[in-house]
PDB file of C-alpha atoms and ligand atoms in Angstrom:
ATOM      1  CA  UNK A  11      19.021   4.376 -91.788  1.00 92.00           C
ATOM      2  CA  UNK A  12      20.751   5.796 -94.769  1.00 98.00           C
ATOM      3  CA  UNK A  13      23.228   4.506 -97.086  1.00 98.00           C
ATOM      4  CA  UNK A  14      26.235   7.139 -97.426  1.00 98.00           C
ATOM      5  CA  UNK A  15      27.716   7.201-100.461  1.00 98.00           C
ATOM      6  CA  UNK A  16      30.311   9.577-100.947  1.00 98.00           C
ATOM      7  CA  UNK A  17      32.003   9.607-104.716  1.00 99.00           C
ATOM      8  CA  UNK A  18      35.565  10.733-105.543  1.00 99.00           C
ATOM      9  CA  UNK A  19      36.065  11.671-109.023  1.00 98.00           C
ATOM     10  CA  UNK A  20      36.818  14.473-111.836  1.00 98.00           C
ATOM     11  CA  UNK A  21      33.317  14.453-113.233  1.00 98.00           C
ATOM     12  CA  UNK A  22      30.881  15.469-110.326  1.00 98.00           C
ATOM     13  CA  UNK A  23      28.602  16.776-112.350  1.00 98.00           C
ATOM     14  CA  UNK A  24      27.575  13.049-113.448  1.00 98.00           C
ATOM     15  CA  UNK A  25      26.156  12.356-110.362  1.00 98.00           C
ATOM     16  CA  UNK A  26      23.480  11.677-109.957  1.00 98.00           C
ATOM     17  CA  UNK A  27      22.519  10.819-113.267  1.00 98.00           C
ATOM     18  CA  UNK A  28      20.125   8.011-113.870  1.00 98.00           C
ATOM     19  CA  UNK A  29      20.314   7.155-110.475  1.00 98.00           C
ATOM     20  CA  UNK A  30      18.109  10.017-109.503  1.00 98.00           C
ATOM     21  CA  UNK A  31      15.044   8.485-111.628  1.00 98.00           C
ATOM     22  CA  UNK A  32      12.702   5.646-110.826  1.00 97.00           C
ATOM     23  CA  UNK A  33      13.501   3.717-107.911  1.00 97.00           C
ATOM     24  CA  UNK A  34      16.871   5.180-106.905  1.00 98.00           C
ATOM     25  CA  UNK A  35      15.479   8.911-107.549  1.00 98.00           C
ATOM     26  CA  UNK A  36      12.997   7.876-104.724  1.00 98.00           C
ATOM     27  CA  UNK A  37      14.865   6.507-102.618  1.00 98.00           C
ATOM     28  CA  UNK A  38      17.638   9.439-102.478  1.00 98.00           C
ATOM     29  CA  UNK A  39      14.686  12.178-102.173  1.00 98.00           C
ATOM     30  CA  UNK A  40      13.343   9.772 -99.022  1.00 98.00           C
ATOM     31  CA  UNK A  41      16.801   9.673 -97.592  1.00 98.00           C
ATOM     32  CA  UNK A  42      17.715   6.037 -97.957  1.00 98.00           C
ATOM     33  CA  UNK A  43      20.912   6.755 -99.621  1.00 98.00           C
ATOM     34  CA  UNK A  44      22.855   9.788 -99.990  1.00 98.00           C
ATOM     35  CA  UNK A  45      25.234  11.020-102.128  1.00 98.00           C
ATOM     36  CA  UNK A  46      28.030  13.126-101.490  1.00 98.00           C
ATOM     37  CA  UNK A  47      30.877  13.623-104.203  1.00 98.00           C
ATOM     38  CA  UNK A  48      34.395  15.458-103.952  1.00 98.00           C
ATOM     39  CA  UNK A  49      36.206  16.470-106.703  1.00 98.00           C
ATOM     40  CA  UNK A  50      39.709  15.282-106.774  1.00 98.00           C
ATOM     41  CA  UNK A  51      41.213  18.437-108.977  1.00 98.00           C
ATOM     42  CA  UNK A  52      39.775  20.820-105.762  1.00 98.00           C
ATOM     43  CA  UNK A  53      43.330  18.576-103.620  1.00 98.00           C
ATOM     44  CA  UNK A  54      45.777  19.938-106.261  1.00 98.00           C
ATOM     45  CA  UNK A  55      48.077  22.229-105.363  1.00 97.00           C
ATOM     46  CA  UNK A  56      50.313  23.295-108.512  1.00 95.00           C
ATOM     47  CA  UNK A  57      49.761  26.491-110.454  1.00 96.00           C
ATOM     48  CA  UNK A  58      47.783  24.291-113.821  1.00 96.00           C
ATOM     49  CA  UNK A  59      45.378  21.872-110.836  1.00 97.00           C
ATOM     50  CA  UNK A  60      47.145  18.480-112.481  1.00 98.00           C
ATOM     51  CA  UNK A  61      45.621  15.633-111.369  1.00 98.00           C
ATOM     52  CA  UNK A  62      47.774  13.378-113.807  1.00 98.00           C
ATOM     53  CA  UNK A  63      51.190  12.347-114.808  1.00 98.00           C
ATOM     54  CA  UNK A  64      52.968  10.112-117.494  1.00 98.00           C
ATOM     55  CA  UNK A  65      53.635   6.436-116.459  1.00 98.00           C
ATOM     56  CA  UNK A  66      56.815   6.122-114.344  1.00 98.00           C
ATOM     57  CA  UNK A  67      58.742   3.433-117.101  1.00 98.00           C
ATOM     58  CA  UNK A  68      57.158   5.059-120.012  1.00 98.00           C
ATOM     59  CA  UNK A  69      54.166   3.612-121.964  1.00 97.00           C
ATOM     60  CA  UNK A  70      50.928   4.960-123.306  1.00 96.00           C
ATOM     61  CA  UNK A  71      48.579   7.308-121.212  1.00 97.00           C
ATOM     62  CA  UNK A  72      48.433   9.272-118.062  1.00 98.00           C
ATOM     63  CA  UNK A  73      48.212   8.302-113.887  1.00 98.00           C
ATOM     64  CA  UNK A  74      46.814   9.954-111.635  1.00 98.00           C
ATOM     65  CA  UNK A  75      48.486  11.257-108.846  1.00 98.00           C
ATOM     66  CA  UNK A  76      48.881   9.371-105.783  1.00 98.00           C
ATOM     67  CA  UNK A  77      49.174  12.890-103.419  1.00 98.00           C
ATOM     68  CA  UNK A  78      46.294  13.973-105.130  1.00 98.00           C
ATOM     69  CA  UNK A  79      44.236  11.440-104.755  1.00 98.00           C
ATOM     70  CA  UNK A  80      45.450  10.382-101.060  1.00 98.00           C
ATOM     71  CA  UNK A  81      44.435  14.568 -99.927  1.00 98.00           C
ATOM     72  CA  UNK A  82      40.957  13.777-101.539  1.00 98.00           C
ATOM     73  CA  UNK A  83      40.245  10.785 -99.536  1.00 98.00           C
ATOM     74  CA  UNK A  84      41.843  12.198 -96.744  1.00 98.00           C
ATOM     75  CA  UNK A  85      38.921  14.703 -96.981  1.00 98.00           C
ATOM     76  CA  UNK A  86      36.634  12.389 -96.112  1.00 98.00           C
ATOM     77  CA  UNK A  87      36.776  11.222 -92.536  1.00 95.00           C
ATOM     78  CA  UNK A  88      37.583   7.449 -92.046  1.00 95.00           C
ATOM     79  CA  UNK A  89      34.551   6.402 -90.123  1.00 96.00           C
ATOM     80  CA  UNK A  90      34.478   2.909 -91.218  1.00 96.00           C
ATOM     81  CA  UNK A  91      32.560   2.218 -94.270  1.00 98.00           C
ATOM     82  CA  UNK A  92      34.724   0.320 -96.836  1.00 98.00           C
ATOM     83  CA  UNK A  93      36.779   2.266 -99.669  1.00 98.00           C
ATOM     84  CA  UNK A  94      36.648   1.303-102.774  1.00 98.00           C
ATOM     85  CA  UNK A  95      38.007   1.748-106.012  1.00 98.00           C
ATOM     86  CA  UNK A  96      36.449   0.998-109.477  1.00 99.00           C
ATOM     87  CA  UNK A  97      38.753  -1.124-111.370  1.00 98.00           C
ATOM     88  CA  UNK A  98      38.806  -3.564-114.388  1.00 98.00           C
ATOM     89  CA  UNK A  99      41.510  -5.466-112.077  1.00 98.00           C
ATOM     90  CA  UNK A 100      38.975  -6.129-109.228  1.00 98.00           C
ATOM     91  CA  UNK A 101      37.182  -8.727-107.383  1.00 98.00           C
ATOM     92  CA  UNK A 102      34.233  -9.092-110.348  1.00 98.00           C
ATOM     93  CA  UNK A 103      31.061  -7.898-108.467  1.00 98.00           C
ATOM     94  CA  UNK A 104      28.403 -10.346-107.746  1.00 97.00           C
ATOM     95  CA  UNK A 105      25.221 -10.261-105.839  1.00 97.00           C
ATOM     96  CA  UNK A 106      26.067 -11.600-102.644  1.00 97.00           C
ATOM     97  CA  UNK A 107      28.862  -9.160-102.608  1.00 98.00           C
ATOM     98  CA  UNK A 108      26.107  -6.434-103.274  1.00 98.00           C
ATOM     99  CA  UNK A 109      23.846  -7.659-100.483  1.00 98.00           C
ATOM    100  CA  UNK A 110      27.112  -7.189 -97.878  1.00 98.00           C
ATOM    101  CA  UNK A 111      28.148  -3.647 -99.021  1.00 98.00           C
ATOM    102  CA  UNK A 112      24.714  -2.380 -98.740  1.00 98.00           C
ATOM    103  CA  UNK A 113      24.129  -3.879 -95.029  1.00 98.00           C
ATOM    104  CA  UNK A 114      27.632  -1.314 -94.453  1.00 97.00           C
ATOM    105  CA  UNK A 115      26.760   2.320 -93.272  1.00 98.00           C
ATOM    106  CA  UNK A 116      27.734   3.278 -96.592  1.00 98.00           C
ATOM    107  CA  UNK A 117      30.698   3.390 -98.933  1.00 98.00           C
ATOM    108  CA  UNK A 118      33.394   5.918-100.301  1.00 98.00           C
ATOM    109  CA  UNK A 119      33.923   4.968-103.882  1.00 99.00           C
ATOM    110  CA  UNK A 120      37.159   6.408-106.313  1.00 99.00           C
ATOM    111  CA  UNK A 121      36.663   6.927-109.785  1.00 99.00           C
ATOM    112  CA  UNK A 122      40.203   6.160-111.738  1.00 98.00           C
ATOM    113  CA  UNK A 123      40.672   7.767-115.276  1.00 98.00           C
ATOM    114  CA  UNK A 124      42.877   7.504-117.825  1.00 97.00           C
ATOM    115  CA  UNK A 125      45.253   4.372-117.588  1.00 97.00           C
ATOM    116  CA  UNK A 126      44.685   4.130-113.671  1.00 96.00           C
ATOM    117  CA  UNK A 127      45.519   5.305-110.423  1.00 98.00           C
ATOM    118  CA  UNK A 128      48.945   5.198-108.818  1.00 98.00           C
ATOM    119  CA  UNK A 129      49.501   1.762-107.208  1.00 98.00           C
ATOM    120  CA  UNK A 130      51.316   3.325-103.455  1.00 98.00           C
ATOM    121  CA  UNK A 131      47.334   5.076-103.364  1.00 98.00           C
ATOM    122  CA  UNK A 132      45.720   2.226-103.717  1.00 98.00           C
ATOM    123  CA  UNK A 133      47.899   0.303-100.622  1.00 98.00           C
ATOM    124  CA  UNK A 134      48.301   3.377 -98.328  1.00 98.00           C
ATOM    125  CA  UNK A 135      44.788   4.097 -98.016  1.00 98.00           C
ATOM    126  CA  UNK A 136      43.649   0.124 -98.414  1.00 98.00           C
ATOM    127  CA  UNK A 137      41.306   0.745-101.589  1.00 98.00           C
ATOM    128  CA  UNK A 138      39.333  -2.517-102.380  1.00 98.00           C
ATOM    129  CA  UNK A 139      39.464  -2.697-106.118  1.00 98.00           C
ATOM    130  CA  UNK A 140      35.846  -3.271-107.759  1.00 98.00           C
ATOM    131  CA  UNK A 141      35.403  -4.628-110.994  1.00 98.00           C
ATOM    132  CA  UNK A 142      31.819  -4.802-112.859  1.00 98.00           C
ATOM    133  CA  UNK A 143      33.055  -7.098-115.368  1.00 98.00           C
ATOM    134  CA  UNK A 144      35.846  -8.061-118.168  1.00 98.00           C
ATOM    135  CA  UNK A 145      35.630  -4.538-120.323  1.00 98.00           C
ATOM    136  CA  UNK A 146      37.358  -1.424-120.031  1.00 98.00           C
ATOM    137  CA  UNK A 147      35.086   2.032-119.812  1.00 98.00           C
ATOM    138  CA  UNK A 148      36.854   4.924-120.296  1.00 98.00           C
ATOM    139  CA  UNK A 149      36.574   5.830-116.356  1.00 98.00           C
ATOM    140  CA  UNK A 150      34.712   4.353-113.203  1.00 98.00           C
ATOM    141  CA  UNK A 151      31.995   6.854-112.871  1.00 98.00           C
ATOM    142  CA  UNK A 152      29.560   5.017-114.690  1.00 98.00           C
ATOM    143  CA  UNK A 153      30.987   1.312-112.855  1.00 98.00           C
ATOM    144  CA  UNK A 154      30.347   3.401-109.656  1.00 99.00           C
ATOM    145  CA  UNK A 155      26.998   4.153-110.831  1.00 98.00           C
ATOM    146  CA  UNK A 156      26.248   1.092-111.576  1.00 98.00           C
ATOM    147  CA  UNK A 157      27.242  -0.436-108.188  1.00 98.00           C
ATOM    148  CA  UNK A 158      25.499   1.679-106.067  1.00 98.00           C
ATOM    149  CA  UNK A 159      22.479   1.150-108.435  1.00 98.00           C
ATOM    150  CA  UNK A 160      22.327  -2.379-107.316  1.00 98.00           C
ATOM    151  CA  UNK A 161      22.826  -2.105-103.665  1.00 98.00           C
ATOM    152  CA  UNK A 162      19.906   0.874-103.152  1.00 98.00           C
ATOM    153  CA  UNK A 163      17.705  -1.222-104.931  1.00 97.00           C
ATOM    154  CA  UNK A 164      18.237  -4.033-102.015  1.00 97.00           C
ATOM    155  CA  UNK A 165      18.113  -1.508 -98.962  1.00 98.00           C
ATOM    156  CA  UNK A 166      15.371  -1.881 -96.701  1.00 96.00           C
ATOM    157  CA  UNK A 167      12.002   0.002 -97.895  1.00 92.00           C
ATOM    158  CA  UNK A 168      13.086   0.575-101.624  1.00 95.00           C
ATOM    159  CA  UNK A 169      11.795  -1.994-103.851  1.00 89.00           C
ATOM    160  CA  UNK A 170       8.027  -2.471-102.935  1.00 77.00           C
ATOM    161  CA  UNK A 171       8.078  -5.833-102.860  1.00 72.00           C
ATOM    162  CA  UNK A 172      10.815  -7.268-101.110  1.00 69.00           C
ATOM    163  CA  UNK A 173      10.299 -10.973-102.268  1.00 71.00           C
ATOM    164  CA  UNK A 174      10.510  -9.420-105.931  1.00 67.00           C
ATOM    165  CA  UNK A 175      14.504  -8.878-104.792  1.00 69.00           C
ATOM    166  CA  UNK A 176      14.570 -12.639-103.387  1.00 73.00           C
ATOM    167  CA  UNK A 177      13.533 -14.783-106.373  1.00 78.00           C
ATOM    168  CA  UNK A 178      15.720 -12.681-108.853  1.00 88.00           C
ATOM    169  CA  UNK A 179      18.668 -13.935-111.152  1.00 91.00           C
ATOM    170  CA  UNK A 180      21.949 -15.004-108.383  1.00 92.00           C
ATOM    171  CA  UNK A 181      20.066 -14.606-105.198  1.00 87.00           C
ATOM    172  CA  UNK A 182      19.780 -18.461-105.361  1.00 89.00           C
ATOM    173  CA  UNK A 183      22.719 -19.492-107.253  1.00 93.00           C
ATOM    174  CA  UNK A 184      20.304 -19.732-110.533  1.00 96.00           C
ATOM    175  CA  UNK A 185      19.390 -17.201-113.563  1.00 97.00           C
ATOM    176  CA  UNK A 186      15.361 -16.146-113.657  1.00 97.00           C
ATOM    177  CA  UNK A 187      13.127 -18.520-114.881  1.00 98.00           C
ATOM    178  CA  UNK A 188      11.261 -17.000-118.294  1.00 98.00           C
ATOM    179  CA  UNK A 189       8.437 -14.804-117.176  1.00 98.00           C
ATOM    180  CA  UNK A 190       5.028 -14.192-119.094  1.00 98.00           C
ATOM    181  CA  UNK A 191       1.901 -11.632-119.185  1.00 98.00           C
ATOM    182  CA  UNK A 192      -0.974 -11.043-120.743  1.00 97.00           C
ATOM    183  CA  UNK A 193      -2.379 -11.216-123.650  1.00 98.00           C
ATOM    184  CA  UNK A 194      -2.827 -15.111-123.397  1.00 98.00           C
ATOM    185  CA  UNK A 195      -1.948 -15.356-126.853  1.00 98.00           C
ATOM    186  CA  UNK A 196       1.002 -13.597-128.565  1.00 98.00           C
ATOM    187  CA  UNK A 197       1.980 -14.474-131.855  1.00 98.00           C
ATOM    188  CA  UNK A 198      -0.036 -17.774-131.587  1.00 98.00           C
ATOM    189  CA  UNK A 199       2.344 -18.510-128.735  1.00 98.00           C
ATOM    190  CA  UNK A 200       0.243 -19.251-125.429  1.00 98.00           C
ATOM    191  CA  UNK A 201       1.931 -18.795-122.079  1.00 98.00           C
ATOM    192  CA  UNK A 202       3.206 -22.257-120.827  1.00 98.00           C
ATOM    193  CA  UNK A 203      -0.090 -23.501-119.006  1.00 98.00           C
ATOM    194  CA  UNK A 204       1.258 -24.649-116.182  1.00 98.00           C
ATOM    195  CA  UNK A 205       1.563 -21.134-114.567  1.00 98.00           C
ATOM    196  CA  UNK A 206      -2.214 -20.438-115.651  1.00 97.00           C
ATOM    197  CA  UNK A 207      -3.258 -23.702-113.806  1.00 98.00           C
ATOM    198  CA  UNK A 208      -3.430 -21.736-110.529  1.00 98.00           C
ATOM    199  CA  UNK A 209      -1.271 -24.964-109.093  1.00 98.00           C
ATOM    200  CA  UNK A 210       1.433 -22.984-106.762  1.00 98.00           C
ATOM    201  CA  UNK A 211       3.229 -26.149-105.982  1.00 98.00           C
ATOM    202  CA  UNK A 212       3.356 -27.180-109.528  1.00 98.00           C
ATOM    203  CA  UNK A 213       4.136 -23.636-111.140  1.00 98.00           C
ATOM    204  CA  UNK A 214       7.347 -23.271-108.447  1.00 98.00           C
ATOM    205  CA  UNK A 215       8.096 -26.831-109.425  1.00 98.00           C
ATOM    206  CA  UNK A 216       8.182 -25.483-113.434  1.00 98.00           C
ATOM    207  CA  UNK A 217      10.152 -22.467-112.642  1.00 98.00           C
ATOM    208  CA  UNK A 218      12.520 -24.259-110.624  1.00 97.00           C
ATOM    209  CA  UNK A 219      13.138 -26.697-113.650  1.00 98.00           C
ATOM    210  CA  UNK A 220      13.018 -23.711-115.890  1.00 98.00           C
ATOM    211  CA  UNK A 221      15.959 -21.556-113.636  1.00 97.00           C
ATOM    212  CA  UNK A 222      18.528 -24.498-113.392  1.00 97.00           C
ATOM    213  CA  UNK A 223      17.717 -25.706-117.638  1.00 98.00           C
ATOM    214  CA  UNK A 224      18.336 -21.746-118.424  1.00 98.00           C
ATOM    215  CA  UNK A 225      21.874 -21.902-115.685  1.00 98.00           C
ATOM    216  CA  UNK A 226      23.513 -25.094-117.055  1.00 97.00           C
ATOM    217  CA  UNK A 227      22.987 -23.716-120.430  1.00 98.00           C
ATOM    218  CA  UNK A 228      23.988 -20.133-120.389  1.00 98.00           C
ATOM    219  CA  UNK A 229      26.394 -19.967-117.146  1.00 97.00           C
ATOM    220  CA  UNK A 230      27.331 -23.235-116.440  1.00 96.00           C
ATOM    221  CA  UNK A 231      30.053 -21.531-114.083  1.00 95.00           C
ATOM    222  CA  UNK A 232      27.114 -20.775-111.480  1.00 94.00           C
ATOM    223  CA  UNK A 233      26.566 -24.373-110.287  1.00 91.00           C
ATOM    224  CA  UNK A 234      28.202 -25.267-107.829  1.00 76.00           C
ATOM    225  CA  UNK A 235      30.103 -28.925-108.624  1.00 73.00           C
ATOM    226  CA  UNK A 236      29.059 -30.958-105.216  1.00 66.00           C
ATOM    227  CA  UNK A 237      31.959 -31.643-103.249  1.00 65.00           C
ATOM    228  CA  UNK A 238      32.138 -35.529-101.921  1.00 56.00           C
TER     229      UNK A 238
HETATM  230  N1  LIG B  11      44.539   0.765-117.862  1.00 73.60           N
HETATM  231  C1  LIG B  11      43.552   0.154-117.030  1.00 73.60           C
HETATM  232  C2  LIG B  11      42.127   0.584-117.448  1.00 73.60           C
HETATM  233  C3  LIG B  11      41.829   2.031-117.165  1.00 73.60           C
HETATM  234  S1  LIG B  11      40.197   2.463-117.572  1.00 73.60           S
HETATM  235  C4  LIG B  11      43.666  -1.372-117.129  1.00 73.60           C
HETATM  236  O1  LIG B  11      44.052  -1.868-118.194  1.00 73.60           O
HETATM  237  O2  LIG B  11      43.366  -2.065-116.150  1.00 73.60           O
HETATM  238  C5  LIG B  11      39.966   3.935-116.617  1.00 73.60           C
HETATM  239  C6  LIG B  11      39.184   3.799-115.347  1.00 73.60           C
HETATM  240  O3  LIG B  11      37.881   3.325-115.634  1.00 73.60           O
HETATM  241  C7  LIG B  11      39.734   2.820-114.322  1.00 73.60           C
HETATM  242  O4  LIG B  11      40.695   3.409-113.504  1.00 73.60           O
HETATM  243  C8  LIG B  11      38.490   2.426-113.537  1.00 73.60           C
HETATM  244  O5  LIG B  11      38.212   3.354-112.506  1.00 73.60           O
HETATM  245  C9  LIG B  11      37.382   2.514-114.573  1.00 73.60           C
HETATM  246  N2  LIG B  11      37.002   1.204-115.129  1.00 73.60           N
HETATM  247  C10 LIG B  11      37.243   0.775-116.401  1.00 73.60           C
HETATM  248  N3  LIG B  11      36.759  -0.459-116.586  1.00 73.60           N
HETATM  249  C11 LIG B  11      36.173  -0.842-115.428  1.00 73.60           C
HETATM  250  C12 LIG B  11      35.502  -2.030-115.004  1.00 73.60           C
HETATM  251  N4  LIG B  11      35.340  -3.062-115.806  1.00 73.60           N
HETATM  252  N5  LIG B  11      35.037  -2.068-113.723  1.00 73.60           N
HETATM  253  C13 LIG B  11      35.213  -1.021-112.883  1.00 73.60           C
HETATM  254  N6  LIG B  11      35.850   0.127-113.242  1.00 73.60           N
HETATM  255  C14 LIG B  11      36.325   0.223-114.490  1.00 73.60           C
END
């Protein structure tokens, strides 16, 4: 099966980008995931292509243009798969969140620029705002990267190992445990010797330990408290 992407924006020409290396190059030239982008200025009609206006109550910036936008989405037949829009104001993105868009057919993603997108847009063609954390980038083609980056790497048949995707940071509520590699000694610092023992039981045990010490201390927000 293959993941359909298909990317709204005003800089086509940024896709792929870095997702067509490594893993992600793969994976496209395979036919996991496609990509399909439409370029928003192609739906203007007026004489100069505008895409953008000044804010309706005056303020810094430009909008863009909720006919616009609405022809370019219109463009791309409603078949189901969830629409999206990258936005500082979203639902913050998160792992499990990841793991449910990627079991979807696919997704059509909208790149804002400059201050935003008109707000009627965003209701009258039921865009799910998508946020990949408390900063502003200057648009939501790289945020759009950066999504579907984490949901090819979790389709079926693209990372080699699939338990390398289970034990990972979030996928259990925890961050990683530390990992180590040879050379045995670095620095005069020796890898902890539990996980040289060659003890399974004992080395999950340590990394266990290791993930929920690391969680409490950097991202206490992670546990869960335990409800009575
Ligand atoms: N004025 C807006 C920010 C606009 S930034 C505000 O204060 O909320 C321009 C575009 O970049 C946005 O429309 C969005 O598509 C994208 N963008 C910026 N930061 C983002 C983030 N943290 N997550 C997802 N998209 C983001």
């Amino acid at each position: 099966m293959t993941f359909r992407s298909s990317i709204l924006t005003l800089y086509p020409e940024m896709f792929p980008g870095f997702l067509g290396e490594s893993l992600s190059g793969k994976a496209l030239e395979r036919g996991d995931w496609s990509l399909d982008t439409i370029q928003i200025r192609d739906f203007a009609t007026d004489r100069h292509r505008s895409v953008d206006d000044t804010p309706a109550g005056g303020g810094a910036g430009m909008v863009l243009r909720p006919d616009v936008l609405a022809r370019a989405i219109d463009s791309v037949a409603d078949d189901g798969r969830p629409r999206l829009l990258m936005s500082p104001r979203g639902r913050p993105l998160t792992q499990s969140r990841v793991r449910e868009l990627a079991a979807a057919d696919g997704a059509v993603i909208v790149c804002g620029r400059f201050e935003g997108v008109d707000q009627r847009v965003i209701d009258s063609r039921g865009l799910e705002e998508v946020s990949i954390g408390d900063y502003i980038l200057s648009g939501g083609e790289p945020a759009a990267m950066i999504l579907l980056d984490a949901i090819i790497r979790v389709l079926p048949g693209v990372m080699g190992n699939p338990e390398s995707g289970t034990h990972e940071s979030f996928e259990n509520g925890l961050l990683e445990h530390p990992h180590f590699t040879r050379p045995q000694v670095f620095e005069d610092m020796q890898i902890p010797a539990v996980l040289t023992s060659g003890n399974h039981a004992k080395i999950e045990k340590w990394r266990l330990e290791e993930a929920r010490k690391l969680t409490a201390e950097r991202r206490p927000d992670l546990i869960q408290p335990v409800t009575k």
